[in-house]
Short mmCIF file of C-alpha atoms in Angstrom, two decimals:
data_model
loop_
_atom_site.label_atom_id
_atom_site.label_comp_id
_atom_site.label_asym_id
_atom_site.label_seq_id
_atom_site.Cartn_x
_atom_site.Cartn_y
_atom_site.Cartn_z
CA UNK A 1 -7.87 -27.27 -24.15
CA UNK A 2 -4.15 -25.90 -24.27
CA UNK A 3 -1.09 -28.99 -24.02
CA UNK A 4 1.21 -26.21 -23.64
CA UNK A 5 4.29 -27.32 -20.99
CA UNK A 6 4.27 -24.54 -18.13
CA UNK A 7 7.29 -22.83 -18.17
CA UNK A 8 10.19 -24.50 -15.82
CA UNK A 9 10.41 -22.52 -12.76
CA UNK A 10 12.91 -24.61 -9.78
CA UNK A 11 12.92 -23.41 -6.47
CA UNK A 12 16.69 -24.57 -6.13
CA UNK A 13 18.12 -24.49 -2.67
CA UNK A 14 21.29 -24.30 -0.88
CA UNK A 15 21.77 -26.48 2.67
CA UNK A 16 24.43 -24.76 4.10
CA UNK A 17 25.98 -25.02 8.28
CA UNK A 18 25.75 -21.97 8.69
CA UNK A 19 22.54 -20.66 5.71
CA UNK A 20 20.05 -21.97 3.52
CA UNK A 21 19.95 -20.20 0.63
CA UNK A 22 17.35 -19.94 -2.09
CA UNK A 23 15.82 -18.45 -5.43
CA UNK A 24 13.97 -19.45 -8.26
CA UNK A 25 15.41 -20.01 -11.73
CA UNK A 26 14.40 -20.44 -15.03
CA UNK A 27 15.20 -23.82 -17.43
CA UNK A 28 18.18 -21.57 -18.27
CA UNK A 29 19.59 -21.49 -14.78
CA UNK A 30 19.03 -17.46 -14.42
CA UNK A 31 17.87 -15.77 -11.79
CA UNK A 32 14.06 -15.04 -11.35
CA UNK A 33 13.72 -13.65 -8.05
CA UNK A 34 16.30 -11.93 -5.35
CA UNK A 35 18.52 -14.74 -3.24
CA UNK A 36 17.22 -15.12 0.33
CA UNK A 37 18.49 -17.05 3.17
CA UNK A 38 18.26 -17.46 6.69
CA UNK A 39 20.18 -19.50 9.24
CA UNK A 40 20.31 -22.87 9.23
CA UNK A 41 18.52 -24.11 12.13
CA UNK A 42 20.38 -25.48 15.15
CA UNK A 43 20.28 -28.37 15.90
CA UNK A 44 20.29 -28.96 12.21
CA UNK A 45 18.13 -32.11 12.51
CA UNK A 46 15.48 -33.52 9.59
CA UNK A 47 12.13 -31.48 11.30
CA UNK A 48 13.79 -28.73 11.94
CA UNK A 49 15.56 -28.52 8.73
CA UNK A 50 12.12 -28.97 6.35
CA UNK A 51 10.14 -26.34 9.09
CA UNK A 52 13.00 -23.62 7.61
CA UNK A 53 12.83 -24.48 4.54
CA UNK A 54 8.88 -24.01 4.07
CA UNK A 55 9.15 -21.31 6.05
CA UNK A 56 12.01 -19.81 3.69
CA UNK A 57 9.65 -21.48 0.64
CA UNK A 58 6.65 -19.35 1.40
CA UNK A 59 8.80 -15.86 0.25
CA UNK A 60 8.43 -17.75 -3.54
CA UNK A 61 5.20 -18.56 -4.67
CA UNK A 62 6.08 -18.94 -8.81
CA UNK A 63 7.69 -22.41 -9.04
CA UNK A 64 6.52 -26.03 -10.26
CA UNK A 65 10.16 -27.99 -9.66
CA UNK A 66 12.38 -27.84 -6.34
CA UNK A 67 16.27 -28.86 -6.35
CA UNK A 68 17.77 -29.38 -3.49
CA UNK A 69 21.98 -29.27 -2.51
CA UNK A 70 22.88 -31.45 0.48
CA UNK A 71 26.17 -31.34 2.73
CA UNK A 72 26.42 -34.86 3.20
CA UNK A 73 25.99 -38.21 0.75
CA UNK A 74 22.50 -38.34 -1.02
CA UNK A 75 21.64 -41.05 -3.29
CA UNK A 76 17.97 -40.78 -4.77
CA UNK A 77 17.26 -37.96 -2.78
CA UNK A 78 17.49 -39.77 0.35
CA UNK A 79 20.45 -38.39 2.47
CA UNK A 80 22.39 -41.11 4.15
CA UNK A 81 25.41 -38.84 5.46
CA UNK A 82 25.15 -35.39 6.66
CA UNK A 83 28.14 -34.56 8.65
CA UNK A 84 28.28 -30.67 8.98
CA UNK A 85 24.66 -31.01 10.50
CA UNK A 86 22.86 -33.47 12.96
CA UNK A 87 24.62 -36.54 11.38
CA UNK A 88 22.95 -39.23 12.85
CA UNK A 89 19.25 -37.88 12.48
CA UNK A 90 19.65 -37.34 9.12
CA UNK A 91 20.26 -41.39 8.08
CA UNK A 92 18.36 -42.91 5.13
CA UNK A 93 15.82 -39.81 5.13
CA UNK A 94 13.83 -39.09 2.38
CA UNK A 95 13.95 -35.02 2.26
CA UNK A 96 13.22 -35.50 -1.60
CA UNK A 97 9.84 -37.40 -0.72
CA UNK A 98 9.14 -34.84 2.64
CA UNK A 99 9.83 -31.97 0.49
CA UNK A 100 7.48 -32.99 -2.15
CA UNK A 101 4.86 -33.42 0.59
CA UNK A 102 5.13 -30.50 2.08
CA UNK A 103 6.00 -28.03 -0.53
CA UNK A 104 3.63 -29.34 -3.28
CA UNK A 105 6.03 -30.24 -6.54
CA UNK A 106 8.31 -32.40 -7.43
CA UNK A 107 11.61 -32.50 -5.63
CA UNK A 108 15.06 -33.71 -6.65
CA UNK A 109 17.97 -33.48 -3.83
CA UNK A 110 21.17 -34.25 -4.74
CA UNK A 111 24.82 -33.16 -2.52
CA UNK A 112 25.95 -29.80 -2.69
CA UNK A 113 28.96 -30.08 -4.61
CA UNK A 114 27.40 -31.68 -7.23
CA UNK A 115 24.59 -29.58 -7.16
CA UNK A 116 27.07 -26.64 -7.70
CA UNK A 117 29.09 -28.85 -10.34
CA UNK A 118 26.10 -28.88 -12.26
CA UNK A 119 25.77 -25.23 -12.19
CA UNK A 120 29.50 -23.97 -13.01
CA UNK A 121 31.59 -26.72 -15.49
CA UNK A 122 31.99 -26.17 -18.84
CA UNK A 123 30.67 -29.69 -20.27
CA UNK A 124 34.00 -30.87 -21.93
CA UNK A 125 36.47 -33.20 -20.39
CA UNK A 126 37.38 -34.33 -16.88
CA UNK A 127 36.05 -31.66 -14.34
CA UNK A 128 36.63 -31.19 -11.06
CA UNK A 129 34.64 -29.27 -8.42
CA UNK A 130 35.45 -28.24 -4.96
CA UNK A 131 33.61 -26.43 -2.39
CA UNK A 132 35.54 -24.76 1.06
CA UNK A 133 33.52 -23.82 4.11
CA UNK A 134 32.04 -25.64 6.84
CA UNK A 135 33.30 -28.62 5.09
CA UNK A 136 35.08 -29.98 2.24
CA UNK A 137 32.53 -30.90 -0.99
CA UNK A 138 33.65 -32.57 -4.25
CA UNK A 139 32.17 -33.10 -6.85
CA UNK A 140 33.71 -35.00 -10.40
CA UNK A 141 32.14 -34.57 -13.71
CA UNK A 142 33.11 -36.03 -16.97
CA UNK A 143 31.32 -34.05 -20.20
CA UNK A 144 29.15 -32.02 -17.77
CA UNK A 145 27.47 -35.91 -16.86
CA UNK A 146 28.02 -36.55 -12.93
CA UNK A 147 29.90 -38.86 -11.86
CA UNK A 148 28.88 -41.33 -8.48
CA UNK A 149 29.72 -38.82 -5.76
CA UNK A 150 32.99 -39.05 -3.40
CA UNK A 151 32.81 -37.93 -0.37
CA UNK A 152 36.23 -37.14 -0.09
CA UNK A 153 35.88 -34.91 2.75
CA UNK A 154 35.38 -37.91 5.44
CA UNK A 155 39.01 -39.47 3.88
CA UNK A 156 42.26 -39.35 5.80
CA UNK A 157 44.22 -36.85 4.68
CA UNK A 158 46.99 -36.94 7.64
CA UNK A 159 47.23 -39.91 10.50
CA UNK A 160 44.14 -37.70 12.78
CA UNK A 161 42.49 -35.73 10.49
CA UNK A 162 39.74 -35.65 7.55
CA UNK A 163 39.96 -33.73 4.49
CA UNK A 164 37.19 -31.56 6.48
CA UNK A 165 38.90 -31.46 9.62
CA UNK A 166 41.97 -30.67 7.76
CA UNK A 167 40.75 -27.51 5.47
CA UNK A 168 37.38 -26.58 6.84
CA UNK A 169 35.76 -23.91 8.38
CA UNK A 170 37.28 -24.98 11.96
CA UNK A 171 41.31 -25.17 10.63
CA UNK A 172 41.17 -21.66 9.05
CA UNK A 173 39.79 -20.23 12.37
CA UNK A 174 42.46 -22.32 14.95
CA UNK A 175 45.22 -22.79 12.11
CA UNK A 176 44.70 -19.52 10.98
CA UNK A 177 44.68 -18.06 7.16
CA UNK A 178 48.58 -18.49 5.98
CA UNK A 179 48.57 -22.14 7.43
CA UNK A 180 45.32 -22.96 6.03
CA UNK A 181 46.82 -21.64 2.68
CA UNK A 182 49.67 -24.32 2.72
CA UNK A 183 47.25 -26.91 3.72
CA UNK A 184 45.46 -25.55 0.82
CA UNK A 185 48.25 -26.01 -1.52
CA UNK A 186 49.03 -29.52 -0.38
CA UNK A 187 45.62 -30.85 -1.08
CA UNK A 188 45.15 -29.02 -4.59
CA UNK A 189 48.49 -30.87 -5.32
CA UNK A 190 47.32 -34.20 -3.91
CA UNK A 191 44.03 -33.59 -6.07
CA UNK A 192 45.84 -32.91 -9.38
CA UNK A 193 47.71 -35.92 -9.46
CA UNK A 194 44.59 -38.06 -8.23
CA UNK A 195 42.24 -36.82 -10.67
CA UNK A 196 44.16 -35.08 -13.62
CA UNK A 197 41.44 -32.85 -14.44
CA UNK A 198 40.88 -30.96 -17.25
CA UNK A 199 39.71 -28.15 -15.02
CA UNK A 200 38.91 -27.39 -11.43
CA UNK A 201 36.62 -25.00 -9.74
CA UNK A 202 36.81 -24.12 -6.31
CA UNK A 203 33.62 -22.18 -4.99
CA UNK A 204 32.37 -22.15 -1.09
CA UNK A 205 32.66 -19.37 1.47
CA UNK A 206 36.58 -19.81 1.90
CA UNK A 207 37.70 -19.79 -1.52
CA UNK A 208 38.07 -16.27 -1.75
CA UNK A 209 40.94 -16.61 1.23
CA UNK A 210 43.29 -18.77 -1.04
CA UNK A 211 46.48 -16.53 -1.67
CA UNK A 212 48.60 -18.44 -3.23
CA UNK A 213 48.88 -18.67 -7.08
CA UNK A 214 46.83 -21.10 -9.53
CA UNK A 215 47.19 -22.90 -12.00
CA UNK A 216 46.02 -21.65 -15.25
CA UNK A 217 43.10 -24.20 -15.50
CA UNK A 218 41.86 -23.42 -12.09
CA UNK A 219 39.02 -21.02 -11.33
CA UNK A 220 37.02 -19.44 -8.45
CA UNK A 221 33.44 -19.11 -8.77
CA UNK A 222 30.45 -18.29 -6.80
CA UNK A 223 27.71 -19.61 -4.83
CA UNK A 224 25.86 -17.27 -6.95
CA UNK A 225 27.08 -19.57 -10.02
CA UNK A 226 26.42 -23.41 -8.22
CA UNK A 227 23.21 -22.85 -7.24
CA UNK A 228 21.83 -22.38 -10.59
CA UNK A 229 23.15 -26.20 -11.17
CA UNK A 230 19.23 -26.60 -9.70
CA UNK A 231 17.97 -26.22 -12.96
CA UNK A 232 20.04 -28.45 -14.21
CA UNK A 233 18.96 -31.25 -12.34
CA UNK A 234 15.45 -31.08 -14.30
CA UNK A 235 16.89 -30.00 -17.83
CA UNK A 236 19.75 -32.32 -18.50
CA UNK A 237 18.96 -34.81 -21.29
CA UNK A 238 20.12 -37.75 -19.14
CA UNK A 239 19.58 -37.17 -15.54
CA UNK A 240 22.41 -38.20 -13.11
CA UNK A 241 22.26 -41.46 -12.23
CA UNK A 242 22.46 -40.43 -7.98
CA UNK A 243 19.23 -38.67 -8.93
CA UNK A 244 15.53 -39.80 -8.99
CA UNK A 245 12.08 -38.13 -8.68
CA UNK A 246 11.69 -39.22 -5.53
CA UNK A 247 8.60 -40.21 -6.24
CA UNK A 248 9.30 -43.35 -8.09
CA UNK A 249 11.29 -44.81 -5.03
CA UNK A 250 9.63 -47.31 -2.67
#
């Protein structure tokens, strides 16, 4: 009788507000299969959220692990804030535990941002990660170790408006690209002097709009890159301490 470990194959996934996004990946964090997405489903509520993603999950059939990135606040793989989709539905729910149940492995859900931070830093120093589209993620890592997530998006950044009302998807289109650019420039500025990273990465759908110059420790990367921060989640030698199997919880 063999006590070989099967290989670590994660279904990691990507909740966006406007796709859900997914592949399989190796302990490595490379690609094993094609991305594939679909829309995300409207309203964006719990049920209708899981039905997508088995429905997305049956195009993968190699996997034992699933990671999960969540627009909102997720602590133990139960989402308590999920404001880019149904907000209010989402509260306290376990997607870790549902996924488990309905996909068959172990599931680990963590937000976004992090899940992305995971995927792109470089392990040394003070890192920051942000992610433009619907919304505004963050995500703050210190020697590639997460940090307690911020949701820095739902903060006042002006006397009416959020950090996501302020740069998301719904400024660019009614501020329009060269405002949303000095918006963009404020908050990088506010950011820099709040954090004093080492580095910063800015991924998301609207970071390929910025025009304006960076600074030399700032880089764009991919949702291409953050996703494979999903095998992170089951390879790291401590695991994050917002993340669980959410199996243990009761």
């Amino acid at each position: 009788m063999s006590n070989t470990t099967p290989q670590l194959k994660v279904l990691s996934i990507d909740i966006g507000g406007s796709h859900i996004k997914a592949t399989v990946l190796d302990k490595d964090g490379a690609l094993l299969t094609d991305y594939s997405k679909v829309e995300t489903p409207q309203p964006a509520n719990p049920e209708n959220v899981v039905k997508t993603i088995k429905k997305l999950a049956k195009q993968f059939s190699d996997y034992n692990k699933i990671s999960v990135g969540f627009p909102g606040y997720v602590r133990d793989s139960i989402v308590k804030t999920a404001p880019n989709l149904d907000n209010a539905a989402w509260e306290n729910f376990n997607l870790g535990e549902k996924l488990e149940e309905v996909l068959g492995h172990p599931a680990r859900v963590v937000n976004d941002a992090d899940m992305q931070g995971l995927g792109v830093v470089s392990g040394k120093g003070l890192e920051l990660v942000l992610t433009l589209g619907t919304g505004f993620g963050t995500a703050v890592l210190l020697d590639g170790k997460l940090l307690p997530h911020l949701e820095i998006g739902q903060s006042p950044i002006t006397r009416h408006n959020s950090y996501d009302n302020y740069i998301g998807d719904k400024a660019f289109e009614t501020e329009g690209k060269k405002k949303w650019n000095i918006r963009m420039e404020k908050v990088l500025n506010i950011l820099k002097t709040l954090f004093n990273y080492d580095y910063l990465y800015v991924g998301g759908g609207n970071a390929r709009e910025l025009t304006f110059k960076l600074d030399k420790n700032v880089k764009l990367v991919t949702n291409q890159d953050g996703i494979k921060g999903g095998a992170r989640l089951w390879t790291t030698d401590e695991t994050p301490a917002s993340v669980v199997p959410s199996s243990t919880i009761k």
